[in-house]
């Protein structure tokens, strides 16, 4: 739109020529829809922008009737009235025109419109026309509706609050008031407007007066405005009710200089809190009472504490504890406490067990007796105390121990005191139960003291027995360790005699061994106190002490005195104990039989006996002695057998060595003869027989060589001849024959070794024999199409360097039960020999002995259809020397040594 130059034109009142020429031009420039209504003819004219607001084209007619058709039916009448009253109001001095209404646009959408204008008066002061603009206020109206809905919602929420709500300014004046719904207020809502806290909370007889409440509210008001945080106070407000009322005032900042005061009725909560506090206080006093009762085990002290504390807890005027004495048919007052000095003390009061006292019948049935007014029962004693001492409410609690009547706890209050409440009766009942338990505990205390004294004595006795048993066990352990540390039978017997004599303080201790073949008892050891071990020959026939022998053969001890017997000379007047040294033997199809090896005899001076503990100890020592003797004799037997086996093995080795040498010479001659014959002109049949003869001769020579080699290794005559092996030379030379053999048999053969492998200082012939034997077995037992692997790597064991040589073949697996026997002489597994190559069964035995001689280790395992043999051969020299030798070898061969 091109710019237009405007100029200011002075306008005089009533000059209507200005508007059509200049005002309309200004309205078009602002893109507002303007209109003009002639109040005399009611002709309506509108700008294109105004017509567009109603969905009309600029060329369409826009009359007052068309305009009213677009207005919402509910707003038409109001719009007509506004147009009709605009002229009279202008004449009266109000030329402004404004009306809001809803219109329907051409697309059917409803919008809110605001038409504003001014009424122009004619020269005579009569209304001429209205000139105005129309604005779309749909968004504003929608916001107004939303705000109105929210305000209505908030007011509903506010009205639903049960609390009283006040809005106060900084000076504390009430600006707004909402009455509560759950409690009443003394004045109508209008009364509270403009009032201060001192006026809102007048002196109504509240606890502490009105001034503290008003002052607290004012202080918390200032604190809430200063800190911008809510503050709370609680205060009592009786409001004329029999029970005190309680309120809570919550002061919340509202804006900069105002606060909201929310006053809530907290009477139920405060009453519950006060009730809980009273209950907790009572429970605390009750616990103190129970603790005081339970901590006293002296009955008089217990009774005094009980009546005094019960009176304090239950606020009783007098408390009396009665004990029922059925033998005397009386109720005895054993403890009494009065809160007032004028009340009589019932201590040692004896009341007859008579039907005149109703309370006693209740107590005997273990029932609680309760009466508010003693006049209601025909109890002359209770009526007398009421009239003389104003004792009213009466409560008696039965005290029963193990459901048996023990007595009763009587509690009295003055006539001016309230009656016993249910919770107080329950509390008194609980006190009675605890009191009964405490009385029972106190009565048992004396019995417990006596029982403790008896138990203490028994414990000391038992501890002494245990200590003695421990000492006996230690002695037995000592004797057992000493006699089992040696396999010398005589030393075993001397140790047993000496230790028994010293530990049991014996005058004499002898040990005799039985000889069943000769039917005699031979004295082996004689220990005499003060002299030590004595040895002198003494043999006694079994017939001379047959009656003692029969008891010993049954495994029984013999304990006697004043016995004159040749087996135990010089012991005529001594106390003797004889224990059998015996062992059990299992007989086929029969029960166990006791075999008596000998006996132990201990003696003491006349009059001294052997206790059961000492008898058991001697019997146990005899049992351990039997085991030691049996082990010593078994060891001697084994030593003799080992010596015999060694002699036989030596004879066998000498025989094999002799036979091998004797057979080696003719076989060597036969091999020479076969060599000469093979050069002769023989027929094909003769050559075949000669080959068989040569093959069998070689097999026999191989067997003889293996036997001689194995015999040399086992005898220890073999000496290592150390040389340095280069892996680049030794491994290919050793593996090449087996590579050709594997190729002939259709087997895969692979060799690998670490390129950084060091030189190895060892016996080359022995190591070559070991590896060759393992490779020979691998070629022999590996089926066609399977693989054989030879690998050599550097490995250390216990800090020593060496080579780890691994031979692995696939397609065969050694049974698990055969692995432990692989290194036995002449042991073979013919089921794995797929080529029927045969063998002597000495190869792996020779390998094992050779590896042991070289100081290495050998391990064979088999699983997953493969056999793995690993040989670790240690380096026999120092590493620097070996490296220097390797450098010299490399220089000689013009090779760079590896490091």
PDB file of C-alpha atoms in Angstrom, residues 311 314-319 336-346 389-392 412-417:
ATOM      1  CA  UNK A 311      -0.789 -46.612  95.329  1.00  0.00           C
ATOM      2  CA  UNK A 314      -3.453 -45.944  90.558  1.00  0.00           C
ATOM      3  CA  UNK A 315      -3.859 -42.984  92.947  1.00  0.00           C
ATOM      4  CA  UNK A 316      -5.360 -45.135  95.684  1.00  0.00           C
ATOM      5  CA  UNK A 317      -5.914 -43.795  99.203  1.00  0.00           C
ATOM      6  CA  UNK A 318      -4.751 -47.090 100.726  1.00  0.00           C
ATOM      7  CA  UNK A 319      -3.283 -50.283  99.344  1.00  0.00           C
ATOM      8  CA  UNK A 336      -0.012 -51.790 103.707  1.00  0.00           C
ATOM      9  CA  UNK A 337       0.515 -48.215 102.502  1.00  0.00           C
ATOM     10  CA  UNK A 338      -1.744 -45.199 103.116  1.00  0.00           C
ATOM     11  CA  UNK A 339      -1.586 -41.916 101.242  1.00  0.00           C
ATOM     12  CA  UNK A 340      -3.160 -40.051 104.146  1.00  0.00           C
ATOM     13  CA  UNK A 341      -1.826 -40.303 107.704  1.00  0.00           C
ATOM     14  CA  UNK A 342      -5.295 -40.496 109.278  1.00  0.00           C
ATOM     15  CA  UNK A 343      -6.099 -43.763 107.541  1.00  0.00           C
ATOM     16  CA  UNK A 344      -5.434 -46.924 109.608  1.00  0.00           C
ATOM     17  CA  UNK A 345      -2.599 -49.216 108.553  1.00  0.00           C
ATOM     18  CA  UNK A 346      -3.705 -52.813 107.952  1.00  0.00           C
ATOM     19  CA  UNK A 389     -12.561 -42.703 107.206  1.00  0.00           C
ATOM     20  CA  UNK A 390     -14.691 -41.845 104.105  1.00  0.00           C
ATOM     21  CA  UNK A 391     -13.288 -44.791 102.132  1.00  0.00           C
ATOM     22  CA  UNK A 392     -15.473 -45.348  99.084  1.00  0.00           C
ATOM     23  CA  UNK A 412      -9.412 -48.160  98.383  1.00  0.00           C
ATOM     24  CA  UNK A 413     -10.290 -44.632  97.341  1.00  0.00           C
ATOM     25  CA  UNK A 414     -12.025 -41.846  99.205  1.00  0.00           C
ATOM     26  CA  UNK A 415     -15.699 -41.194  98.630  1.00  0.00           C
ATOM     27  CA  UNK A 416     -14.762 -37.902  96.920  1.00  0.00           C
ATOM     28  CA  UNK A 417     -12.579 -39.732  94.360  1.00  0.00           C
TER      29      UNK A 417
END
